[in-house]
Short mmCIF file of C-alpha atoms and ligand atoms in Angstrom, two decimals:
data_model
loop_
_atom_site.label_atom_id
_atom_site.label_comp_id
_atom_site.label_asym_id
_atom_site.label_seq_id
_atom_site.Cartn_x
_atom_site.Cartn_y
_atom_site.Cartn_z
CA MET A 1 -213.73 186.13 48.03
CA ARG A 2 -214.60 182.85 49.30
CA PHE A 3 -213.72 179.31 48.04
CA GLU A 4 -216.10 178.77 45.31
CA THR A 5 -215.29 182.25 43.93
CA LEU A 6 -211.96 181.92 44.15
CA ALA A 7 -211.79 178.66 42.30
CA ILE A 8 -213.36 180.35 39.35
CA ARG A 9 -211.63 183.95 39.82
CA ALA A 10 -208.38 183.69 41.24
CA GLY A 11 -205.37 184.25 38.92
CA GLN A 12 -208.16 184.22 36.33
CA ASP A 13 -209.21 187.71 35.26
CA PRO A 14 -209.97 188.26 31.63
CA ASP A 15 -207.05 188.02 29.21
CA PRO A 16 -205.49 191.46 29.35
CA ALA A 17 -204.36 190.76 25.39
CA THR A 18 -207.47 190.06 24.16
CA ASN A 19 -210.31 190.41 27.02
CA ALA A 20 -211.00 186.41 26.57
CA VAL A 21 -213.02 185.58 29.55
CA ILE A 22 -211.22 182.41 29.84
CA VAL A 23 -207.60 182.19 30.49
CA PRO A 24 -206.10 181.22 27.39
CA ILE A 25 -203.99 178.09 26.56
CA TYR A 26 -200.59 180.16 25.70
CA GLN A 27 -199.00 177.23 23.73
CA THR A 28 -195.62 179.01 23.52
CA SER A 29 -192.17 177.63 24.37
CA THR A 30 -190.89 181.18 24.11
CA PHE A 31 -191.84 185.16 24.38
CA GLN A 32 -190.56 187.93 22.37
CA GLN A 33 -188.27 190.16 24.00
CA LYS A 34 -188.51 193.96 23.32
CA SER A 35 -184.71 194.59 23.42
CA LEU A 36 -181.49 193.36 24.30
CA ASP A 37 -181.71 194.91 27.75
CA LYS A 38 -185.70 194.95 28.13
CA PHE A 39 -187.18 191.74 29.41
CA GLY A 40 -191.15 190.98 29.63
CA THR A 41 -192.68 189.03 32.31
CA TYR A 42 -192.35 185.69 30.56
CA GLU A 43 -189.27 184.67 28.78
CA TYR A 44 -189.39 180.99 28.32
CA SER A 45 -192.02 178.42 29.43
CA ARG A 46 -190.14 176.40 31.72
CA SER A 47 -189.36 179.56 33.64
CA GLY A 48 -192.71 180.91 33.46
CA ASN A 49 -196.08 180.81 31.25
CA PRO A 50 -199.19 183.12 31.72
CA THR A 51 -201.51 179.73 31.77
CA ARG A 52 -199.05 178.08 34.33
CA ALA A 53 -199.25 181.20 36.39
CA ALA A 54 -202.90 181.52 36.33
CA LEU A 55 -203.19 177.90 37.67
CA GLU A 56 -200.32 178.48 40.37
CA THR A 57 -202.11 181.58 41.60
CA ALA A 58 -205.48 179.81 41.82
CA ILE A 59 -203.95 176.85 43.90
CA ALA A 60 -202.45 179.00 46.34
CA ALA A 61 -205.24 181.22 46.49
CA LEU A 62 -207.55 178.10 47.50
CA GLU A 63 -205.24 177.01 50.39
CA ASN A 64 -204.72 180.23 51.69
CA GLY A 65 -200.85 180.57 50.56
CA LYS A 66 -199.05 183.14 49.01
CA TYR A 67 -197.37 181.29 46.70
CA GLY A 68 -197.96 178.53 44.29
CA LEU A 69 -195.67 176.24 41.87
CA ALA A 70 -196.98 173.89 39.45
CA TYR A 71 -195.40 170.51 38.59
CA ALA A 72 -195.57 167.89 35.82
CA SER A 73 -196.73 165.40 38.50
CA GLY A 74 -197.65 165.06 42.13
CA SER A 75 -194.18 163.32 42.30
CA ALA A 76 -192.28 165.96 40.62
CA ALA A 77 -193.95 168.54 43.14
CA THR A 78 -192.46 166.02 45.82
CA VAL A 79 -188.99 166.36 44.67
CA GLY A 80 -189.47 170.00 44.40
CA VAL A 81 -189.93 170.14 48.04
CA LEU A 82 -187.52 167.31 48.78
CA GLN A 83 -184.79 169.48 47.22
CA LEU A 84 -185.00 171.68 50.13
CA LEU A 85 -182.69 169.27 51.88
CA LYS A 86 -178.97 168.75 51.74
CA PRO A 87 -176.79 165.62 52.59
CA GLY A 88 -176.71 164.90 56.32
CA ASP A 89 -180.16 166.45 56.82
CA HIS A 90 -182.88 164.09 58.68
CA ILE A 91 -186.50 163.97 57.74
CA VAL A 92 -189.24 162.52 59.95
CA ALA A 93 -191.97 161.01 57.61
CA GLY A 94 -195.32 159.54 58.43
CA GLN A 95 -195.69 155.73 58.57
CA ASP A 96 -198.00 155.20 55.62
CA LEU A 97 -196.91 157.56 52.79
CA TYR A 98 -198.26 157.26 49.36
CA GLY A 99 -196.15 154.52 47.69
CA GLY A 100 -194.16 156.83 45.32
CA THR A 101 -193.06 159.14 47.95
CA TYR A 102 -191.66 156.16 50.12
CA ARG A 103 -189.99 154.91 46.76
CA LEU A 104 -188.45 158.54 46.57
CA LEU A 105 -187.35 158.61 50.12
CA GLU A 106 -185.79 154.92 50.12
CA SER A 107 -184.51 154.61 46.48
CA VAL A 108 -183.24 158.00 45.98
CA TYR A 109 -182.77 160.22 48.91
CA LYS A 110 -181.32 157.87 51.14
CA LYS A 111 -178.75 157.23 48.85
CA ILE A 112 -177.67 160.74 48.70
CA GLY A 113 -177.54 161.00 52.16
CA ILE A 114 -180.58 162.43 53.66
CA GLU A 115 -181.58 160.61 56.77
CA ILE A 116 -184.90 159.31 57.33
CA THR A 117 -187.17 158.06 60.29
CA TYR A 118 -190.79 156.91 59.50
CA ALA A 119 -192.66 158.12 62.71
CA ASN A 120 -196.00 157.14 64.48
CA THR A 121 -197.68 160.57 63.82
CA TYR A 122 -200.97 159.29 65.70
CA ASN A 123 -199.23 159.13 69.25
CA ILE A 124 -197.58 162.36 69.81
CA SER A 125 -195.39 161.38 72.78
CA GLU A 126 -193.97 158.71 70.19
CA PHE A 127 -193.68 161.15 67.46
CA LYS A 128 -191.68 163.46 69.57
CA LYS A 129 -189.12 160.69 70.06
CA ALA A 130 -188.45 160.71 66.33
CA PHE A 131 -186.68 164.24 66.15
CA ARG A 132 -182.90 164.77 66.21
CA LYS A 133 -180.52 167.86 66.14
CA ASN A 134 -180.18 167.53 62.25
CA THR A 135 -184.00 167.26 61.77
CA LYS A 136 -184.86 169.58 58.94
CA MET A 137 -188.47 168.46 57.58
CA VAL A 138 -191.41 166.72 59.08
CA TRP A 139 -193.64 165.05 55.84
CA ILE A 140 -197.17 163.56 56.33
CA GLU A 141 -200.41 162.78 54.94
CA SER A 142 -203.64 162.96 56.19
CA PRO A 143 -205.82 160.94 55.56
CA THR A 144 -203.54 158.30 54.96
CA ASN A 145 -203.83 155.81 51.81
CA PRO A 146 -205.25 153.33 51.99
CA LEU A 147 -206.18 152.98 55.72
CA LEU A 148 -207.62 156.71 56.41
CA LYS A 149 -205.45 157.59 59.30
CA VAL A 150 -205.90 160.72 60.38
CA SER A 151 -203.05 163.02 62.07
CA ASP A 152 -203.08 166.24 64.30
CA ILE A 153 -201.79 168.68 61.73
CA ALA A 154 -202.00 171.59 64.45
CA LYS A 155 -200.23 169.67 67.05
CA ILE A 156 -197.47 168.13 64.62
CA ALA A 157 -197.00 171.77 63.20
CA GLU A 158 -196.30 173.11 67.07
CA ILE A 159 -193.59 170.36 67.52
CA SER A 160 -192.11 171.02 63.95
CA LYS A 161 -191.92 174.36 64.68
CA SER A 162 -190.07 173.89 67.93
CA HIS A 163 -187.56 171.82 66.32
CA LYS A 164 -187.04 174.55 63.43
CA ALA A 165 -188.28 171.73 61.02
CA LEU A 166 -190.24 172.58 57.83
CA PHE A 167 -193.63 171.02 58.04
CA VAL A 168 -194.98 169.41 54.89
CA VAL A 169 -198.56 168.07 54.17
CA ASP A 170 -199.39 166.22 51.17
CA ASN A 171 -203.18 167.24 50.74
CA THR A 172 -204.41 165.09 47.74
CA PHE A 173 -206.69 163.19 49.69
CA LEU A 174 -209.03 166.05 50.71
CA SER A 175 -208.27 168.89 48.50
CA PRO A 176 -208.11 172.54 49.83
CA PHE A 177 -211.80 172.19 49.84
CA PHE A 178 -212.06 170.16 52.74
CA GLN A 179 -208.60 170.82 54.69
CA LYS A 180 -206.17 173.79 54.95
CA PRO A 181 -203.23 172.62 56.27
CA LEU A 182 -201.51 176.09 56.18
CA ASP A 183 -204.17 177.34 58.35
CA LEU A 184 -203.46 174.89 60.81
CA GLY A 185 -199.64 175.72 61.09
CA ALA A 186 -198.19 173.76 58.23
CA ASP A 187 -195.23 175.33 56.00
CA ILE A 188 -195.69 173.64 52.90
CA ILE A 189 -198.63 171.72 51.03
CA VAL A 190 -198.22 169.21 48.37
CA HIS A 191 -200.63 168.07 45.82
CA SER A 192 -201.03 165.38 43.18
CA THR A 193 -203.52 167.62 41.02
CA THR A 194 -204.02 164.55 39.13
CA LYS A 195 -206.82 163.30 41.63
CA TYR A 196 -209.20 166.04 43.32
CA ILE A 197 -208.06 169.09 42.05
CA ALA A 198 -208.07 168.67 38.19
CA GLY A 199 -210.71 165.91 39.33
CA HIS A 200 -211.60 164.48 35.64
CA SER A 201 -208.58 161.58 35.12
CA ASP A 202 -207.52 163.23 32.44
CA ILE A 203 -204.24 164.67 33.46
CA VAL A 204 -201.13 163.76 35.59
CA GLY A 205 -199.86 167.13 37.73
CA GLY A 206 -198.61 168.38 40.82
CA ALA A 207 -198.66 171.54 42.85
CA VAL A 208 -196.90 173.12 46.19
CA VAL A 209 -198.38 176.03 48.02
CA THR A 210 -196.33 177.71 50.83
CA SER A 211 -196.19 181.08 52.23
CA ASN A 212 -192.95 180.82 53.31
CA GLU A 213 -190.82 183.12 51.26
CA GLU A 214 -187.54 181.55 51.57
CA ALA A 215 -188.67 178.20 50.92
CA TYR A 216 -190.48 179.22 47.99
CA THR A 217 -187.51 181.39 46.41
CA ALA A 218 -185.64 177.81 46.52
CA MET A 219 -188.30 175.94 45.13
CA LYS A 220 -189.04 178.22 42.39
CA PHE A 221 -185.31 178.01 41.63
CA TYR A 222 -185.33 174.31 41.47
CA GLN A 223 -188.60 174.20 39.42
CA ASN A 224 -187.06 176.13 36.70
CA ALA A 225 -183.35 174.40 36.94
CA ALA A 226 -184.66 170.92 37.02
CA GLY A 227 -187.85 171.90 34.54
CA ALA A 228 -190.51 169.43 35.71
CA VAL A 229 -193.11 171.58 34.61
CA PRO A 230 -196.37 170.67 33.39
CA GLY A 231 -197.59 171.28 29.79
CA ILE A 232 -199.82 174.56 29.33
CA LEU A 233 -202.62 172.39 27.86
CA ASP A 234 -202.35 170.24 31.13
CA CYS A 235 -202.20 173.58 33.16
CA TRP A 236 -205.37 174.62 31.26
CA LEU A 237 -207.19 171.39 31.99
CA THR A 238 -206.46 171.73 35.53
CA LEU A 239 -208.02 175.11 36.02
CA ARG A 240 -210.88 174.16 33.95
CA GLY A 241 -211.21 171.18 36.74
CA LEU A 242 -210.52 173.63 39.42
CA LYS A 243 -213.49 176.00 38.80
CA THR A 244 -215.89 173.01 39.83
CA LEU A 245 -213.72 171.60 42.72
CA ALA A 246 -216.37 172.84 45.59
CA ILE A 247 -219.51 171.24 43.85
CA ARG A 248 -217.77 168.13 42.91
CA MET A 249 -216.12 167.50 46.55
CA LYS A 250 -219.59 167.89 48.02
CA GLU A 251 -221.04 165.04 45.80
CA HIS A 252 -217.84 163.08 46.20
CA GLU A 253 -218.71 163.35 50.03
CA ALA A 254 -222.48 163.12 50.20
CA ASN A 255 -221.97 159.43 48.16
CA SER A 256 -219.29 158.54 50.14
CA VAL A 257 -221.36 159.09 53.58
CA TYR A 258 -224.16 157.21 52.00
CA LEU A 259 -221.98 154.43 50.70
CA ALA A 260 -220.06 153.86 53.87
CA GLN A 261 -223.07 154.06 56.25
CA TRP A 262 -224.85 151.35 54.18
CA LEU A 263 -221.39 149.18 53.67
CA GLU A 264 -221.11 149.40 57.62
CA THR A 265 -224.53 147.38 57.89
CA HIS A 266 -223.95 144.81 55.06
CA SER A 267 -223.30 141.13 55.92
CA LYS A 268 -220.59 140.92 53.55
CA VAL A 269 -218.30 143.67 54.45
CA LYS A 270 -216.34 142.97 57.94
CA ARG A 271 -215.25 146.56 58.32
CA VAL A 272 -215.54 150.06 56.56
CA LEU A 273 -212.65 152.78 56.95
CA TYR A 274 -214.05 156.12 56.42
CA PRO A 275 -213.09 159.33 58.65
CA GLY A 276 -216.61 160.29 58.36
CA LEU A 277 -218.19 157.23 60.21
CA PRO A 278 -218.07 157.42 64.22
CA SER A 279 -216.59 154.17 63.88
CA HIS A 280 -213.59 155.31 62.87
CA GLU A 281 -210.48 155.77 65.24
CA HIS A 282 -209.79 159.02 64.19
CA HIS A 283 -213.07 160.48 63.71
CA GLU A 284 -212.89 163.15 66.14
CA ILE A 285 -209.70 164.58 65.08
CA ALA A 286 -210.89 164.42 61.67
CA LYS A 287 -214.20 166.33 62.39
CA LYS A 288 -211.80 168.80 64.31
CA GLN A 289 -209.44 169.84 61.80
CA GLN A 290 -211.40 169.03 58.40
CA THR A 291 -214.35 170.40 56.99
CA GLY A 292 -215.49 167.03 55.08
CA PHE A 293 -214.41 163.48 55.17
CA GLY A 294 -213.44 163.15 51.43
CA ALA A 295 -214.35 160.12 49.12
CA VAL A 296 -212.11 157.46 49.48
CA VAL A 297 -213.79 154.77 51.59
CA SER A 298 -211.84 151.60 52.29
CA ILE A 299 -213.46 147.76 52.70
CA PHE A 300 -212.55 144.66 54.37
CA ILE A 301 -214.36 142.57 52.87
CA ASP A 302 -215.70 138.88 54.54
CA GLY A 303 -213.15 136.52 52.84
CA GLY A 304 -209.83 136.54 50.97
CA TYR A 305 -208.02 137.02 47.82
CA GLU A 306 -210.53 134.60 45.92
CA GLU A 307 -213.67 136.74 47.18
CA VAL A 308 -212.22 140.01 46.60
CA LYS A 309 -211.12 138.85 43.11
CA ARG A 310 -214.92 137.90 42.64
CA PHE A 311 -216.31 141.42 43.75
CA CYS A 312 -213.78 143.55 41.97
CA GLU A 313 -214.38 141.57 38.31
CA LYS A 314 -218.39 141.63 39.00
CA LEU A 315 -218.44 145.52 39.57
CA LYS A 316 -219.68 147.34 36.16
CA ILE A 317 -219.81 150.97 37.34
CA PHE A 318 -216.83 151.06 39.71
CA ILE A 319 -213.78 150.34 37.35
CA LEU A 320 -210.71 148.63 38.46
CA ALA A 321 -207.79 150.94 38.05
CA GLU A 322 -205.07 152.91 39.86
CA SER A 323 -205.37 156.35 41.26
CA LEU A 324 -208.48 158.19 42.57
CA GLY A 325 -210.23 161.85 42.72
CA GLY A 326 -212.02 161.59 39.50
CA VAL A 327 -215.65 161.96 38.73
CA GLU A 328 -215.99 158.24 37.79
CA SER A 329 -216.00 155.87 40.71
CA LEU A 330 -212.50 153.39 40.62
CA VAL A 331 -211.89 150.29 43.02
CA CYS A 332 -208.26 149.42 43.61
CA TYR A 333 -206.68 146.50 45.25
CA PRO A 334 -203.90 147.59 47.40
CA VAL A 335 -202.15 144.32 47.89
CA LYS A 336 -201.36 144.10 44.14
CA MET A 337 -201.78 147.67 42.64
CA SER A 338 -200.47 150.85 45.34
CA HIS A 339 -198.85 148.71 47.71
CA ALA A 340 -197.42 145.80 45.54
CA VAL A 341 -193.83 147.49 45.96
CA LEU A 342 -194.07 146.55 49.76
CA SER A 343 -193.13 143.16 51.25
CA GLU A 344 -196.11 140.97 52.70
CA GLU A 345 -194.75 141.54 56.09
CA ASP A 346 -194.46 145.45 55.87
CA ARG A 347 -198.03 145.19 54.35
CA LEU A 348 -199.59 143.10 57.07
CA LYS A 349 -197.58 145.30 59.63
CA GLN A 350 -199.60 148.52 58.43
CA GLY A 351 -203.02 146.40 58.07
CA ILE A 352 -203.24 145.88 54.47
CA THR A 353 -204.44 142.75 54.55
CA PRO A 354 -205.71 140.29 51.50
CA ASN A 355 -209.52 141.24 51.71
CA LEU A 356 -208.87 145.15 51.61
CA VAL A 357 -210.31 146.96 48.76
CA ARG A 358 -210.14 150.66 48.38
CA LEU A 359 -212.83 152.64 46.87
CA SER A 360 -212.71 155.94 45.17
CA VAL A 361 -216.31 157.19 44.96
CA GLY A 362 -217.32 159.40 42.07
CA ILE A 363 -219.99 161.81 41.51
CA GLU A 364 -222.45 159.40 39.92
CA ASN A 365 -225.98 158.75 41.21
CA LYS A 366 -225.76 157.22 44.67
CA GLU A 367 -228.12 154.77 43.90
CA ASP A 368 -226.20 153.04 40.86
CA LEU A 369 -223.17 152.83 42.94
CA LYS A 370 -224.85 151.25 45.62
CA GLU A 371 -226.67 148.73 43.46
CA ASP A 372 -223.32 148.10 41.78
CA LEU A 373 -221.55 147.26 44.94
CA SER A 374 -224.72 145.46 46.36
CA GLN A 375 -224.59 142.93 43.15
CA ALA A 376 -220.80 142.31 43.29
CA LEU A 377 -220.98 141.72 46.76
CA GLY A 378 -223.75 139.38 46.62
C1 PLP B 401 -201.25 160.25 43.50
C2 PLP B 401 -200.58 160.80 44.59
C3 PLP B 401 -199.19 161.36 44.57
C4 PLP B 401 -198.50 161.29 43.33
O1 PLP B 401 -198.82 162.12 42.59
P1 PLP B 401 -198.62 161.87 40.73
O2 PLP B 401 -199.33 162.88 40.14
O3 PLP B 401 -199.14 160.40 40.48
O4 PLP B 401 -197.08 161.76 40.62
C5 PLP B 401 -198.66 162.06 45.77
N1 PLP B 401 -199.42 161.65 46.96
C6 PLP B 401 -200.62 161.17 47.33
C7 PLP B 401 -201.47 161.06 48.38
C8 PLP B 401 -201.17 160.82 45.91
O5 PLP B 401 -202.55 160.04 45.99
#
């Protein structure tokens, strides 16, 4: 089966108990046991639940992976993977990680003795220097937030393998529709399903996919032991969102390409960052390893904080809010929102200047979106 079919059918056969076409919401904490020594497939919903199992199977299928695990949030999924490390292990992480992942590494994992190096993943010879004898994991996002930098996943996979380090890719920004890191050599994929996978800004969730049985067994153990599992209704809503992932991503992207090209010609916009534009510094590698460019577009507005403030306040369709990946268009100001935890110096070092605005382009009518941006820029 191909992607669009898998999204609708993988793990989602009609319910064996009732023949319901749609996977039911098995809203139960526990399952009857046949006798003292006869256990069924399910015992207790922290350990496993049929609605969650359908979601885990479906996401794994979309990433071409063997095993899927669902979590209460993308951050819980991140923890589920980081728990594979033990004190004294070293992780090589990308320089511009999602703020919450950076916070976990710095404030939680450093404290328990995990060593971390933030490496330049865009320059392979520099990246290679970050490895140590105790490097056990490599963690990247591609494209990154909010500067949309793209790393060469196949190259990083090769180097990680030669050091016997597990290579993790946070694939939230593109979803499996536009990028399949396992096919490019990654070992583990992390998702915030809050974003494109569920796609409707109505749940918070996370997922992990891998084909590495040993890593899966360890993460499955931790998922049950720690219990950061999603609620059953959230699993069902995520499954419902997942079914339309392919058509949503196509529309998200078509709108993004249209707006990015137009914004690039706008006199009030100094620069547009979108990997789909030939002007983007990593356009070639994005074209090689992705099947699409996603729907996050960052712009540098001509002006400073005051101009940005006026722009954000004038927008009528783009909603000022954290997050991305929903059907509705959102605008985010990294300096005060997603990247507020960084010091000004660190922000500027990364290139997050006071005139940077991040757009999450939704699937509304593209002319409405253009008119909205146009009146707010004006
Ligand atoms: C949102 C996000 C996360 C965290 O996911 P939550 O569901 O908010 O916990 C991790 N990585 C990326 C790239 C994200 O955008």
